[in-house]
mmCIF file of C-alpha atoms in Angstrom:
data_model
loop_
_atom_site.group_PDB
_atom_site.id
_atom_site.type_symbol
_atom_site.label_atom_id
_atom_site.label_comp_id
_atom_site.label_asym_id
_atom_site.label_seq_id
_atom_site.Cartn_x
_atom_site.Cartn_y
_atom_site.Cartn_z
ATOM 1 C CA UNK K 1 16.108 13.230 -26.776
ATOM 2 C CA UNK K 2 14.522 11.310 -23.574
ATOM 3 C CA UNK K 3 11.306 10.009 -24.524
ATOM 4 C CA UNK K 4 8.858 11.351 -22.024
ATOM 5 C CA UNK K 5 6.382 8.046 -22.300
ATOM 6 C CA UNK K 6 9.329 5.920 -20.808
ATOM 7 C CA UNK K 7 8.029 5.437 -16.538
ATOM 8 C CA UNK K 8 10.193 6.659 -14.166
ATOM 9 C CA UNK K 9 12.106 4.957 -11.715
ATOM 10 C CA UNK K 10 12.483 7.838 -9.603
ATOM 11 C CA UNK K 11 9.107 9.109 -7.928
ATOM 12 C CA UNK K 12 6.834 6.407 -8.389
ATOM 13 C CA UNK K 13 3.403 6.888 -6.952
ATOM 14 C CA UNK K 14 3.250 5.926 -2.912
ATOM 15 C CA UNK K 15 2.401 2.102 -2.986
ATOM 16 C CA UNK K 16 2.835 1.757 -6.530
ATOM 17 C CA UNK K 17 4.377 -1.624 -7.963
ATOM 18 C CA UNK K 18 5.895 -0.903 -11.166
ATOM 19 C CA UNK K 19 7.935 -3.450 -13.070
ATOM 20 C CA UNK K 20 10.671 -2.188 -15.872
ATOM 21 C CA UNK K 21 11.797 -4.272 -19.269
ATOM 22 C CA UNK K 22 14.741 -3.169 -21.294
ATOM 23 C CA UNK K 23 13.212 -0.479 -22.976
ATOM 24 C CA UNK K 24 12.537 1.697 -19.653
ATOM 25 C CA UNK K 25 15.913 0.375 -18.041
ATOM 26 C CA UNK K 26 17.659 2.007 -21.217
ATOM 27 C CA UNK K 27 15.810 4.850 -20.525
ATOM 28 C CA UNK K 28 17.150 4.790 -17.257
ATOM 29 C CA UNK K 29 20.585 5.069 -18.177
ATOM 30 C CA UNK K 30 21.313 1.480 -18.189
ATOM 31 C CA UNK K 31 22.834 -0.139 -20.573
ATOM 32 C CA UNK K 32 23.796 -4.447 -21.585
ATOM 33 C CA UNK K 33 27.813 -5.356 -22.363
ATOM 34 C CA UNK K 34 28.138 -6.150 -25.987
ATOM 35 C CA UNK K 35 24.753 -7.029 -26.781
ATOM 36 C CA UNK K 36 20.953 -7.217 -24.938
ATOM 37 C CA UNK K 37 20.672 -6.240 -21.636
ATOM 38 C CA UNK K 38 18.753 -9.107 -20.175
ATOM 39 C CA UNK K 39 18.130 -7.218 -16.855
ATOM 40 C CA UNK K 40 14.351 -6.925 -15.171
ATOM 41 C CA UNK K 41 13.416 -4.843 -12.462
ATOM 42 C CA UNK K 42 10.651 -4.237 -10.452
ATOM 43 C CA UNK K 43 10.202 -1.232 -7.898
ATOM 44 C CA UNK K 44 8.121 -0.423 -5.109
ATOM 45 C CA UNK K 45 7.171 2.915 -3.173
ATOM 46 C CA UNK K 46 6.632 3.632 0.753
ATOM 47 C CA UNK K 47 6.140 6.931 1.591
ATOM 48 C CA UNK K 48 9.892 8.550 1.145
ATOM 49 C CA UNK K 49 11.249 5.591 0.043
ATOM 50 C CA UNK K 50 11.924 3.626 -2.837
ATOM 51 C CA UNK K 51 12.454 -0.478 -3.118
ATOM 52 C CA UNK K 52 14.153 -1.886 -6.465
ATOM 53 C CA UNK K 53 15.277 -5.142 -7.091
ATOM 54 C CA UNK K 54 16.294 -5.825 -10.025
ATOM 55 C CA UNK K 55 18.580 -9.431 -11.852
ATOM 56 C CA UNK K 56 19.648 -10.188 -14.943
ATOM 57 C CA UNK K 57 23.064 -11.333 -16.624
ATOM 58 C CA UNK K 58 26.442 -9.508 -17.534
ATOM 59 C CA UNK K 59 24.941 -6.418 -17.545
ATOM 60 C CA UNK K 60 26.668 -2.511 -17.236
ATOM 61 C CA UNK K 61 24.768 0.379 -15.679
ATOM 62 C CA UNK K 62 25.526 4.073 -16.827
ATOM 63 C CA UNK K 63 24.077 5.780 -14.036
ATOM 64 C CA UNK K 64 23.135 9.514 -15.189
ATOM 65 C CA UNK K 65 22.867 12.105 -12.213
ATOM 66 C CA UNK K 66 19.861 12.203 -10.127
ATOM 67 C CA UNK K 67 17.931 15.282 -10.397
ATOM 68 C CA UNK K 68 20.150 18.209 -7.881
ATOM 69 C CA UNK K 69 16.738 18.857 -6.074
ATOM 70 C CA UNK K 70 16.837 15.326 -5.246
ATOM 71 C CA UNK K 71 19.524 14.468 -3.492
ATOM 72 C CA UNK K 72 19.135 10.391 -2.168
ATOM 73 C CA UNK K 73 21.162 7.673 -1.173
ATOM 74 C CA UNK K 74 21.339 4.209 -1.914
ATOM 75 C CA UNK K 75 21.667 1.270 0.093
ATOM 76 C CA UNK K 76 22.235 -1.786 -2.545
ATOM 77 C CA UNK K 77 22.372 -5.069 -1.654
ATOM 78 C CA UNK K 78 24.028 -7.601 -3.624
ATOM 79 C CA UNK K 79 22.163 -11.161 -2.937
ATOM 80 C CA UNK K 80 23.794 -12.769 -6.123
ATOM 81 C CA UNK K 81 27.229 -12.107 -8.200
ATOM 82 C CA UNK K 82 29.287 -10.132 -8.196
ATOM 83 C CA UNK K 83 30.209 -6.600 -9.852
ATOM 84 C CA UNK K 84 33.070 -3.899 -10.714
ATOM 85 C CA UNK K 85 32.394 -0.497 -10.732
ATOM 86 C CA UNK K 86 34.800 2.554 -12.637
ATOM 87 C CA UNK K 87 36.967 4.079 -10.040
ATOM 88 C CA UNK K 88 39.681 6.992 -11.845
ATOM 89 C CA UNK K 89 38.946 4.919 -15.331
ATOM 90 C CA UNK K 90 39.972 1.622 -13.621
ATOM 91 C CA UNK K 91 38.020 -1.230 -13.172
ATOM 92 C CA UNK K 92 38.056 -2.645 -9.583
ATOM 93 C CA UNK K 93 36.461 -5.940 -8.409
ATOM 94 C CA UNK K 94 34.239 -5.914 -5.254
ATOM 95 C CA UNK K 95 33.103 -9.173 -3.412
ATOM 96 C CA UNK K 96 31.382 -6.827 -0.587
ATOM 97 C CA UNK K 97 27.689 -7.476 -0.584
ATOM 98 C CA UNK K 98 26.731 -4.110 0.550
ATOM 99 C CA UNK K 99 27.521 -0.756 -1.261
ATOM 100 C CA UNK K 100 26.536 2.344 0.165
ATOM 101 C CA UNK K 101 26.190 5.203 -2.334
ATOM 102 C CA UNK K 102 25.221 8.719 -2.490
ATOM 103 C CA UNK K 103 22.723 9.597 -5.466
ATOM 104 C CA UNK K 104 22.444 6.445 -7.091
ATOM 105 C CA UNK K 105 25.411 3.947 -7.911
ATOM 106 C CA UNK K 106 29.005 5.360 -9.129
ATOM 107 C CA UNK K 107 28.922 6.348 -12.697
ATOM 108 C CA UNK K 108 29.264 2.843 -14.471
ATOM 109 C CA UNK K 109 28.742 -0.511 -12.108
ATOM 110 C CA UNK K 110 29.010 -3.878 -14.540
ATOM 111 C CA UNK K 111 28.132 -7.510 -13.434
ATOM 112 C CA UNK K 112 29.040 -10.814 -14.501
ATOM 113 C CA UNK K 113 27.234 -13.804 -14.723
ATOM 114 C CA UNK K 114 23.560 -14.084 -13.500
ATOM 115 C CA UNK K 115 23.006 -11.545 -10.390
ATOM 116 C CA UNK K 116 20.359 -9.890 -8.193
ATOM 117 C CA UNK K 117 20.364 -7.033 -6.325
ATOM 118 C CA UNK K 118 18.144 -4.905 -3.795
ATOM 119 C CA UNK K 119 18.170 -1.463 -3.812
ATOM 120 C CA UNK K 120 16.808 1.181 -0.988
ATOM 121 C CA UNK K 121 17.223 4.448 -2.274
ATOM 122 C CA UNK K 122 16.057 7.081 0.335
ATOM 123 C CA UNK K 123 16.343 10.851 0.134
ATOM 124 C CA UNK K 124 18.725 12.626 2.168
ATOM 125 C CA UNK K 125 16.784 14.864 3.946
ATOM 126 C CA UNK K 126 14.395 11.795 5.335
ATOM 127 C CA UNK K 127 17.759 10.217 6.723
ATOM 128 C CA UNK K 128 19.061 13.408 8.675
ATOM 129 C CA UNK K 129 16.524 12.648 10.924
ATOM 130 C CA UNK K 130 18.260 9.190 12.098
ATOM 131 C CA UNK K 131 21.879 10.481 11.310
ATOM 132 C CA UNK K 132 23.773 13.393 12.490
ATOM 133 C CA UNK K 133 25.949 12.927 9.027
ATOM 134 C CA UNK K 134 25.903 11.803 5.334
ATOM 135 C CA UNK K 135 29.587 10.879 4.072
ATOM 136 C CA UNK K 136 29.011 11.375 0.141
ATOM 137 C CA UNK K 137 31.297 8.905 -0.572
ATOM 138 C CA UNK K 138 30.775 5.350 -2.171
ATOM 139 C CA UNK K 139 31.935 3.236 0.324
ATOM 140 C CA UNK K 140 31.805 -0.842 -0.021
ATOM 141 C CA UNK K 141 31.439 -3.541 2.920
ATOM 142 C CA UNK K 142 32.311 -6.901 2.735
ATOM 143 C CA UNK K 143 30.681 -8.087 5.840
ATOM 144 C CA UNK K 144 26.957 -7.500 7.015
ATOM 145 C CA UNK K 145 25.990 -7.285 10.209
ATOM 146 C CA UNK K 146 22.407 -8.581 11.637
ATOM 147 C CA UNK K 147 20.860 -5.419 11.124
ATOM 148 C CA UNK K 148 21.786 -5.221 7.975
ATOM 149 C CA UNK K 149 20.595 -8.972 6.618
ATOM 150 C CA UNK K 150 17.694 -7.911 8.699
ATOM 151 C CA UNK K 151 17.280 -5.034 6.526
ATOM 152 C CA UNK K 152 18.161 -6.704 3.060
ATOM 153 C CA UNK K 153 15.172 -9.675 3.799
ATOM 154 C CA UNK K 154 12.891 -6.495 4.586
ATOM 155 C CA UNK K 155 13.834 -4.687 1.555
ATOM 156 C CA UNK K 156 13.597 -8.119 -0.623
ATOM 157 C CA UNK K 157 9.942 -8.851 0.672
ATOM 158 C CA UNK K 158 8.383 -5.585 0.859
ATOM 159 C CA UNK K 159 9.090 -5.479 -2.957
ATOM 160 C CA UNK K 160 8.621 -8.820 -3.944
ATOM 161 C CA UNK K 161 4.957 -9.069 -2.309
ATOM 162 C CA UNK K 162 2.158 -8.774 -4.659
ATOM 163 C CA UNK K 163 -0.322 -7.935 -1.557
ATOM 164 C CA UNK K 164 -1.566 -4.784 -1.922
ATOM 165 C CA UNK K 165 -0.087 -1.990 1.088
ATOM 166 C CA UNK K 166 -2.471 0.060 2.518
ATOM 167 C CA UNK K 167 -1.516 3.542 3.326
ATOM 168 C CA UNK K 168 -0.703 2.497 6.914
ATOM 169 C CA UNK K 169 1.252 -0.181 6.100
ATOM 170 C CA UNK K 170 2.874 1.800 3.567
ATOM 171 C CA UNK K 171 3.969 4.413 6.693
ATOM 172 C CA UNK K 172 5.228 1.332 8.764
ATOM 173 C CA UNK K 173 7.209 0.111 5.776
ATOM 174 C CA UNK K 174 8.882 3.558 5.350
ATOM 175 C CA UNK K 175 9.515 4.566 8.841
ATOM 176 C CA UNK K 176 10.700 0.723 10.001
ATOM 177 C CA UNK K 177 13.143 1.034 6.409
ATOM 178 C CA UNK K 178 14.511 4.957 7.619
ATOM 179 C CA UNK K 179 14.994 3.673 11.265
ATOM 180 C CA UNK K 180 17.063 0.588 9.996
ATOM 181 C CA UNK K 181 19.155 2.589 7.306
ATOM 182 C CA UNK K 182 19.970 5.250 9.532
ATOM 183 C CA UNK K 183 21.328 2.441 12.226
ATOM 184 C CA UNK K 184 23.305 1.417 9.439
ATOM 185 C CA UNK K 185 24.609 4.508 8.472
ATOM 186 C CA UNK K 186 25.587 5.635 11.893
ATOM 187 C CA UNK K 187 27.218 2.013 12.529
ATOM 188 C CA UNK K 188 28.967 1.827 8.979
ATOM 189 C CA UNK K 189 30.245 6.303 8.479
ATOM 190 C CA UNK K 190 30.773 7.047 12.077
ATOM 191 C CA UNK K 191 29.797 9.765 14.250
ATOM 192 C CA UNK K 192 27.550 10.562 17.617
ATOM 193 C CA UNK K 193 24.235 11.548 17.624
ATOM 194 C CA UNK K 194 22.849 12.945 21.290
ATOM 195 C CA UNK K 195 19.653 12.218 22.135
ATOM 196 C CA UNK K 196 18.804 15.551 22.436
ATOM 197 C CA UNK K 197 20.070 16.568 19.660
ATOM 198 C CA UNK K 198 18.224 14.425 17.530
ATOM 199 C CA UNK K 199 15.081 15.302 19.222
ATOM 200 C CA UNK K 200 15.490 18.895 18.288
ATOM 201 C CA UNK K 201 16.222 17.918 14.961
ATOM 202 C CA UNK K 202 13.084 15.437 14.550
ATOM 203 C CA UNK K 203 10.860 18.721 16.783
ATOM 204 C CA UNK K 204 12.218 21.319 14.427
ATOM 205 C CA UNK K 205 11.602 19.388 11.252
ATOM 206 C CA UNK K 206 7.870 18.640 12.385
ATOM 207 C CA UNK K 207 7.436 22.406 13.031
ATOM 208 C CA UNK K 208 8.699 23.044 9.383
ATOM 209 C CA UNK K 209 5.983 20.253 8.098
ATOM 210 C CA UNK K 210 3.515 22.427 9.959
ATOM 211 C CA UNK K 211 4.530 25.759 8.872
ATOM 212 C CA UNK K 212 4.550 24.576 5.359
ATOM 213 C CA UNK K 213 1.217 22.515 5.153
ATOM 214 C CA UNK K 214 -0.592 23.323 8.175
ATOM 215 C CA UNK K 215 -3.112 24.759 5.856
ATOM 216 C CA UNK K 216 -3.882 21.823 4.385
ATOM 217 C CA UNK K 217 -6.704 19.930 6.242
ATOM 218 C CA UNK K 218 -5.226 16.521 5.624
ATOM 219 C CA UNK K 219 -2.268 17.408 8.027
ATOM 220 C CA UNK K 220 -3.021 15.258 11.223
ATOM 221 C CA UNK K 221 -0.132 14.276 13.959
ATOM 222 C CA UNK K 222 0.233 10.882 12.216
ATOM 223 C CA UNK K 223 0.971 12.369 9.075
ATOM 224 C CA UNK K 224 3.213 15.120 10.354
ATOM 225 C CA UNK K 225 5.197 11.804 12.243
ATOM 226 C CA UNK K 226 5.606 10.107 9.226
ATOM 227 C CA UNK K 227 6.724 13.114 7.536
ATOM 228 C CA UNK K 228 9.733 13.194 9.640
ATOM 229 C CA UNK K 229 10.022 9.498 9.350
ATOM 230 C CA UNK K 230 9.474 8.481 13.245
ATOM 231 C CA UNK K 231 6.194 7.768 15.058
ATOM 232 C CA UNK K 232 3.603 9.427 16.269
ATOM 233 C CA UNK K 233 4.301 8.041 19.600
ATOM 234 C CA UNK K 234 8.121 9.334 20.047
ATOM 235 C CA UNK K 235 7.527 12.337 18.047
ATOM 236 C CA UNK K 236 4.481 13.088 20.766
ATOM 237 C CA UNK K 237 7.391 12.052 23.500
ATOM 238 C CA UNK K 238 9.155 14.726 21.783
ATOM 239 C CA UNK K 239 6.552 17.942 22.142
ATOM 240 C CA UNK K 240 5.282 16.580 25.496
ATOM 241 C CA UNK K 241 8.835 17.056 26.890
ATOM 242 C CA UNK K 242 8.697 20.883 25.464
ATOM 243 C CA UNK K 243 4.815 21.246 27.363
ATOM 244 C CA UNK K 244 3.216 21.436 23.901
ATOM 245 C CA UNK K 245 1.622 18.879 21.528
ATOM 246 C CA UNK K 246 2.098 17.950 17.876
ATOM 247 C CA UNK K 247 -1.822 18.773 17.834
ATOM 248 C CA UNK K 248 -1.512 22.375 19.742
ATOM 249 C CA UNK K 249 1.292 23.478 17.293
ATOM 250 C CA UNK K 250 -0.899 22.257 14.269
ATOM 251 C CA UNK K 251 -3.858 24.250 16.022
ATOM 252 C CA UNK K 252 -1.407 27.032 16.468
ATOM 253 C CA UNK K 253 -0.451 27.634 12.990
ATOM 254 C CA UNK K 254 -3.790 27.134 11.662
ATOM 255 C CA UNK K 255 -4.878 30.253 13.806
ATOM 256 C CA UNK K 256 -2.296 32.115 12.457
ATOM 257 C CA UNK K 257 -3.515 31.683 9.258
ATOM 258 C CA UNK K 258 -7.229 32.062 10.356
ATOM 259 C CA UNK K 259 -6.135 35.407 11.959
ATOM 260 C CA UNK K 260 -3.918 36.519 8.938
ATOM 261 C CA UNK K 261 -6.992 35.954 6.884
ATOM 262 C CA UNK K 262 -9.517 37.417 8.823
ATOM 263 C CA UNK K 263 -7.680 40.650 8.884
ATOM 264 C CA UNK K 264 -6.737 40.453 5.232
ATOM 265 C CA UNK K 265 -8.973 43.224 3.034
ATOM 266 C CA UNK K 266 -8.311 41.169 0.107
ATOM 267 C CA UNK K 267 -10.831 37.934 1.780
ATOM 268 C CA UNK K 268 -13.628 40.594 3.640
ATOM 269 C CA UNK K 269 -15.837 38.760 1.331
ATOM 270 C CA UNK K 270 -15.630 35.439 2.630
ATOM 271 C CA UNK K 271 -17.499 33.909 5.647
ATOM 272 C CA UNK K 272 -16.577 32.266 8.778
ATOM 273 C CA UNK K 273 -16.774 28.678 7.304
ATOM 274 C CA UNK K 274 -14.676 29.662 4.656
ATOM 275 C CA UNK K 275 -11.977 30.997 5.994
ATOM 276 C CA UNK K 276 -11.906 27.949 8.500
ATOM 277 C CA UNK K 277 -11.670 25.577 5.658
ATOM 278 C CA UNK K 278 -8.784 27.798 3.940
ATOM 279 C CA UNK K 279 -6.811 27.434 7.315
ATOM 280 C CA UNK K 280 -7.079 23.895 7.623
ATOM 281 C CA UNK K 281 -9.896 23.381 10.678
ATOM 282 C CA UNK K 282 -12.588 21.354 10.014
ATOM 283 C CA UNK K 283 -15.445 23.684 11.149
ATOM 284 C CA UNK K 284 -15.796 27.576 12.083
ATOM 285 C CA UNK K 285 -16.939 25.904 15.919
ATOM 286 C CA UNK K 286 -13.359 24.651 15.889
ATOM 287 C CA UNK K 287 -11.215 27.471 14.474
ATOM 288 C CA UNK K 288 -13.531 30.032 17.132
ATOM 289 C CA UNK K 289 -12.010 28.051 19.780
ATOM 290 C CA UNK K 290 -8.541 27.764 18.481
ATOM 291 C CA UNK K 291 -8.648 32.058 18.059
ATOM 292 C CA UNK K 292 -10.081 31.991 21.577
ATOM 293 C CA UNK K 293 -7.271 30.340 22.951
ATOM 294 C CA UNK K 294 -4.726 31.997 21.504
ATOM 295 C CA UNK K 295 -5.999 35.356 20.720
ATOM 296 C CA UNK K 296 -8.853 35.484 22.897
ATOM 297 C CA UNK K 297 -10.549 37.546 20.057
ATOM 298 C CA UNK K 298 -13.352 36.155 17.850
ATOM 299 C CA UNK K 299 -13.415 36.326 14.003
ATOM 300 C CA UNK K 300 -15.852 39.490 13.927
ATOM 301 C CA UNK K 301 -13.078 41.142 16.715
ATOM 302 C CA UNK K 302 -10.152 40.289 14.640
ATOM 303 C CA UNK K 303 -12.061 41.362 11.613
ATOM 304 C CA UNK K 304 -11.784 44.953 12.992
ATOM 305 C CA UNK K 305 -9.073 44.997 13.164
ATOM 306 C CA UNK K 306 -8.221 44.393 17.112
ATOM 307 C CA UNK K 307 -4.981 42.762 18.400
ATOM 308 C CA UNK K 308 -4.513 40.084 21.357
ATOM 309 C CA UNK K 309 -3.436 42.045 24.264
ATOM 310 C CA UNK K 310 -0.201 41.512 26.303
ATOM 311 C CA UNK K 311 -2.130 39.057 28.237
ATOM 312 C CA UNK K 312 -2.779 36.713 25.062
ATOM 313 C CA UNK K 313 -2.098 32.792 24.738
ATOM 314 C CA UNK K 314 -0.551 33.276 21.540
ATOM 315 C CA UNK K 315 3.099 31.811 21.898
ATOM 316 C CA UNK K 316 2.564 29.995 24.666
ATOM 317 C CA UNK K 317 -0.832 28.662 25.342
ATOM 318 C CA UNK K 318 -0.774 25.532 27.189
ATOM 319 C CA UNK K 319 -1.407 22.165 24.632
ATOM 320 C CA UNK K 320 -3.687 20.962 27.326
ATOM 321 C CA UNK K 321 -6.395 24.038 26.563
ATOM 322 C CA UNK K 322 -6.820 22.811 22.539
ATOM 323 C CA UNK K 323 -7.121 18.599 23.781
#
């Protein structure tokens, strides 16, 4: 039975440094060749994604499956050694110093000799964003390009500091890491990727981030850009070039809410202030403004039950009226 006291590599606290003996390594489903494992690791988290490096000698991993809800892939580095992994029960050598794997490594990886490796595992649905496609495939490379050393020295000192990250740097570590591995993906499995195409993509997946936690009054633009793992700058590129704003379409769904509220029988009880909070504004001044705009009804109207008119702002009220 899997001892529950044992940390977890995967989802670590945001920022957290976390470092990983035998004991929680075992636990991990790895596992030393005919005796101790003599493997450290330590790992770091940004945001989405997760830094390991890890060293040791003649060591085997078992990997078990990653969770099915939590899909990721793995971009490991090898900056020392070399390693075999299980193909069809066969052992085959690799000297390639990049492996690119989906949900973790292949089933059993063993190294010989002293070794390091460096390990960005990233979930898939953060990397759709910078990559039309995910081959689920391990696939091995013996070469690296300058994007990807570039990537490896990032990965190696972003876990190896002992400064602490603040939350901002934490977002620049996360989105610089999900720009570079999708480059690499896109360079090293192929396919196109439109620019307008992935600008729907990124738009569509900050409206879902809205939808979903608009509510919550911690959702800002910055967040929601780092949510879909570009900036706030391109992703505001992105609405301005539909005649909206990542700010209108937050305002927008927290008036939804407001309105859904205010017309619920089930909340008659609460005041204005309350049902601003619940909706995610800041203040009742701000959510009467966000109803005017795009219901042009006030709480107390929408309260009794009245509906916007044909003439309302409510799909498409200019961003420009809620800046």
């Amino acid at each position: 039975m899997e001892r529950q006291s044992a940390p977890r590599i995967e989802g670590l606290p945001d920022r957290s440094i976390t470092r990983f003996g035998e004991r929680e390594l075992g636990d991990e489903g790895v596992r030393g060749v005919d005796g101790p494992l003599g493997m450290t690791a330590k790992a770091r988290a940004f945001g989405p994604v997760l830094i390991v490096e890890a060293e040791g000698t003649g060591s085997e991993f078992e990997r078990r499956p990653i969770r099915p809800d939590l899909p990721t892939i793995d971009l490991l580095f090898v900056q020392q050694g070399e390693f075999e992994y299980l193909d069809g029960g066969v052992w085959c050598a690799s000297r390639g110093p990049l492996m690119i794997a989906p949900s973790g490594l292949p089933n059993r990886v063993r190294l010989a000799g002293p070794w390091r490796i460096v390990v960005a595992r990233i979930p898939r649905q953060a990397l759709l964003v910078h990559t039309p496609t995910l081959d689920d495939r391990v696939s091995i490379h013996e070469e690296l390009t300058l994007s990807e050393r570039s990537l490896a020295v990032l990965l190696s000192q972003s876990v190896r500091s002992e400064q602490e990250a603040s939350e901002a740097d934490a977002r620049l570590i996360a989105r610089t890491v999900l720009e570079m591995a999708g480059a690499v993906l896109r360079h090293r499995q192929g396919g196109g990727w439109e620019l307008e195409d992935r600008q729907t993509g990124i738009r569509d997946r900050a409206l879902a981030l809205i939808r979903s936690d608009g509510a919550d009054p911690r959702l800002d633009p910055e967040r929601i850009a780092s949510g879909v793992g570009v900036s706030l700058r391109y992703l505001q590129e992105i609405f301005a070039a539909g005649g909206s704003s990542v700010a209108a379409e937050l305002r927008k769904e927290r008036a939804r809410v407001a309105r859904s509220l205010l017309q619920d029988p089930g909340f008659g009880g609460l005041g204005a202030t309350e049902i601003a909070l619940r909706a995610g504004f800041g203040s009742s001044a701000s959510m009467r403004r966000a109803l005017a705009v795009f219901y042009r009804l006030g709480p107390a109207e929408l309260r009794q039950g009245r509906t916007p008119g044909r003439d309302s702002a409510e799909v498409d009220a200019p961003a420009s009226k809620l800046e």
